[in-house]
C-alpha cells in the first residue's frame, strides 16, 4: 500500500479538518499546514494521530482560526526522531516527527476551506 491522503474542500467552521482516507506504512500524524498558490507547506494549524494501514474519516482539531477560502495542505508526518512517542514535536523545518517522503516526494493533498 502506497502512503496517501484523500480529502475534499470542506466547511471548517466547526473547528475540524477531516481526511476522508489515509493510508500509512507506519503510525504517525495527519498534519494540516497552511499553504497558498505556491503550494509550499506553511505553519501547522492542526494535527491528529494516525495508525499504520488504512484509516477513514481522520479529524484534526484546528488550533487557530481558518477562514473560508484559505488553502490547507493535509500531509502525513512520521512518528520518528522526537523525544517522546505519541507527542507531536514537529516545528516548521525540523526533523522531529517530520513529513514522510517516499521517493523524495511529500505525501499530501491540498484543500480549500469553505
mmCIF file of C-alpha atoms in Angstrom:
data_model
loop_
_atom_site.group_PDB
_atom_site.id
_atom_site.type_symbol
_atom_site.label_atom_id
_atom_site.label_comp_id
_atom_site.label_asym_id
_atom_site.label_seq_id
_atom_site.Cartn_x
_atom_site.Cartn_y
_atom_site.Cartn_z
ATOM 1 C CA UNK A 1 0.000 0.000 0.000
ATOM 2 C CA UNK A 2 1.434 3.334 -1.041
ATOM 3 C CA UNK A 3 1.016 6.134 1.519
ATOM 4 C CA UNK A 4 -1.766 8.551 0.557
ATOM 5 C CA UNK A 5 -4.090 11.254 1.891
ATOM 6 C CA UNK A 6 -7.569 11.808 0.452
ATOM 7 C CA UNK A 7 -9.665 14.868 1.323
ATOM 8 C CA UNK A 8 -12.053 17.306 -0.332
ATOM 9 C CA UNK A 9 -12.782 21.012 0.093
ATOM 10 C CA UNK A 10 -14.815 21.319 3.287
ATOM 11 C CA UNK A 11 -16.529 23.577 5.786
ATOM 12 C CA UNK A 12 -14.179 24.105 8.740
ATOM 13 C CA UNK A 13 -16.463 26.401 10.762
ATOM 14 C CA UNK A 14 -16.874 23.556 13.287
ATOM 15 C CA UNK A 15 -13.131 23.793 14.060
ATOM 16 C CA UNK A 16 -12.227 20.467 12.438
ATOM 17 C CA UNK A 17 -10.441 19.454 9.232
ATOM 18 C CA UNK A 18 -11.004 15.878 8.036
ATOM 19 C CA UNK A 19 -9.254 13.498 5.675
ATOM 20 C CA UNK A 20 -11.683 11.011 4.153
ATOM 21 C CA UNK A 21 -8.992 8.303 3.913
ATOM 22 C CA UNK A 22 -5.343 7.911 4.919
ATOM 23 C CA UNK A 23 -3.031 5.063 4.015
ATOM 24 C CA UNK A 24 0.193 4.917 6.035
ATOM 25 C CA UNK A 25 3.032 2.415 6.298
ATOM 26 C CA UNK A 26 3.551 3.185 9.984
ATOM 27 C CA UNK A 27 1.950 5.039 12.878
ATOM 28 C CA UNK A 28 2.334 8.800 12.531
ATOM 29 C CA UNK A 29 0.439 12.058 12.169
ATOM 30 C CA UNK A 30 -2.022 13.775 9.874
ATOM 31 C CA UNK A 31 -0.676 17.326 9.877
ATOM 32 C CA UNK A 32 -2.589 20.297 8.477
ATOM 33 C CA UNK A 33 -0.381 23.115 7.193
ATOM 34 C CA UNK A 34 -1.429 26.481 5.841
ATOM 35 C CA UNK A 35 -0.457 26.881 2.177
ATOM 36 C CA UNK A 36 -1.134 29.122 -0.811
ATOM 37 C CA UNK A 37 -0.828 29.137 -4.596
ATOM 38 C CA UNK A 38 2.917 28.427 -4.298
ATOM 39 C CA UNK A 39 1.981 25.062 -2.714
ATOM 40 C CA UNK A 40 4.677 25.197 -0.033
ATOM 41 C CA UNK A 41 3.805 23.884 3.441
ATOM 42 C CA UNK A 42 3.407 26.715 5.928
ATOM 43 C CA UNK A 43 2.635 26.845 9.660
ATOM 44 C CA UNK A 44 0.855 23.891 11.269
ATOM 45 C CA UNK A 45 -2.772 24.640 12.211
ATOM 46 C CA UNK A 46 -3.925 21.143 13.231
ATOM 47 C CA UNK A 47 -2.721 17.573 13.675
ATOM 48 C CA UNK A 48 -4.093 14.176 14.644
ATOM 49 C CA UNK A 49 -2.524 10.761 15.265
ATOM 50 C CA UNK A 50 -2.890 8.128 12.550
ATOM 51 C CA UNK A 51 -2.256 4.421 12.664
ATOM 52 C CA UNK A 52 -0.465 2.104 10.307
ATOM 53 C CA UNK A 53 -2.681 0.843 7.483
ATOM 54 C CA UNK A 54 -5.832 2.400 6.090
ATOM 55 C CA UNK A 55 -7.970 4.727 8.205
ATOM 56 C CA UNK A 56 -11.112 6.600 7.174
ATOM 57 C CA UNK A 57 -12.517 9.899 8.452
ATOM 58 C CA UNK A 58 -9.475 11.213 10.317
ATOM 59 C CA UNK A 59 -10.351 14.503 12.070
ATOM 60 C CA UNK A 60 -7.828 17.119 13.226
ATOM 61 C CA UNK A 61 -8.970 19.912 15.567
ATOM 62 C CA UNK A 62 -7.901 23.362 14.374
ATOM 63 C CA UNK A 63 -5.644 25.234 16.784
ATOM 64 C CA UNK A 64 -6.280 28.608 15.195
ATOM 65 C CA UNK A 65 -8.934 30.218 13.051
ATOM 66 C CA UNK A 66 -9.109 29.251 9.384
ATOM 67 C CA UNK A 67 -11.213 31.441 7.108
ATOM 68 C CA UNK A 68 -13.331 30.374 4.164
ATOM 69 C CA UNK A 69 -11.091 30.417 1.092
ATOM 70 C CA UNK A 70 -7.883 29.565 2.994
ATOM 71 C CA UNK A 71 -5.849 26.771 1.416
ATOM 72 C CA UNK A 72 -4.784 23.880 3.657
ATOM 73 C CA UNK A 73 -2.282 21.101 2.991
ATOM 74 C CA UNK A 74 -3.060 17.766 4.673
ATOM 75 C CA UNK A 75 0.173 15.814 4.986
ATOM 76 C CA UNK A 76 1.442 12.580 6.538
ATOM 77 C CA UNK A 77 4.234 13.014 9.080
ATOM 78 C CA UNK A 78 6.220 10.250 10.801
ATOM 79 C CA UNK A 79 6.364 9.475 14.490
ATOM 80 C CA UNK A 80 10.158 9.494 14.415
ATOM 81 C CA UNK A 81 13.123 11.431 15.726
ATOM 82 C CA UNK A 82 11.369 13.141 18.599
ATOM 83 C CA UNK A 83 11.962 12.774 22.316
ATOM 84 C CA UNK A 84 8.552 11.244 23.158
ATOM 85 C CA UNK A 85 6.364 8.716 21.386
ATOM 86 C CA UNK A 86 2.779 9.900 20.973
ATOM 87 C CA UNK A 87 3.643 13.604 21.340
ATOM 88 C CA UNK A 88 3.681 15.711 18.177
ATOM 89 C CA UNK A 89 7.037 17.515 18.281
ATOM 90 C CA UNK A 90 7.408 18.972 14.766
ATOM 91 C CA UNK A 91 8.004 22.636 14.068
ATOM 92 C CA UNK A 92 8.372 24.004 10.533
ATOM 93 C CA UNK A 93 11.672 22.814 9.092
ATOM 94 C CA UNK A 94 12.526 20.459 11.980
ATOM 95 C CA UNK A 95 13.304 16.762 11.610
ATOM 96 C CA UNK A 96 11.369 15.570 14.685
ATOM 97 C CA UNK A 97 8.088 13.950 13.606
ATOM 98 C CA UNK A 98 8.745 15.371 10.127
ATOM 99 C CA UNK A 99 6.970 14.635 6.859
ATOM 100 C CA UNK A 100 7.478 11.280 5.191
ATOM 101 C CA UNK A 101 8.974 11.456 1.699
ATOM 102 C CA UNK A 102 8.768 8.188 -0.234
ATOM 103 C CA UNK A 103 10.741 8.623 -3.483
ATOM 104 C CA UNK A 104 11.598 12.140 -2.261
ATOM 105 C CA UNK A 105 8.001 13.385 -2.522
ATOM 106 C CA UNK A 106 5.690 14.629 0.243
ATOM 107 C CA UNK A 107 2.521 12.590 0.852
ATOM 108 C CA UNK A 108 -0.176 15.241 0.891
ATOM 109 C CA UNK A 109 -3.262 16.760 -0.655
ATOM 110 C CA UNK A 110 -4.471 20.351 -0.711
ATOM 111 C CA UNK A 111 -7.984 21.564 0.035
ATOM 112 C CA UNK A 112 -9.746 24.908 0.300
ATOM 113 C CA UNK A 113 -11.691 25.764 3.450
ATOM 114 C CA UNK A 114 -15.344 26.559 2.717
#
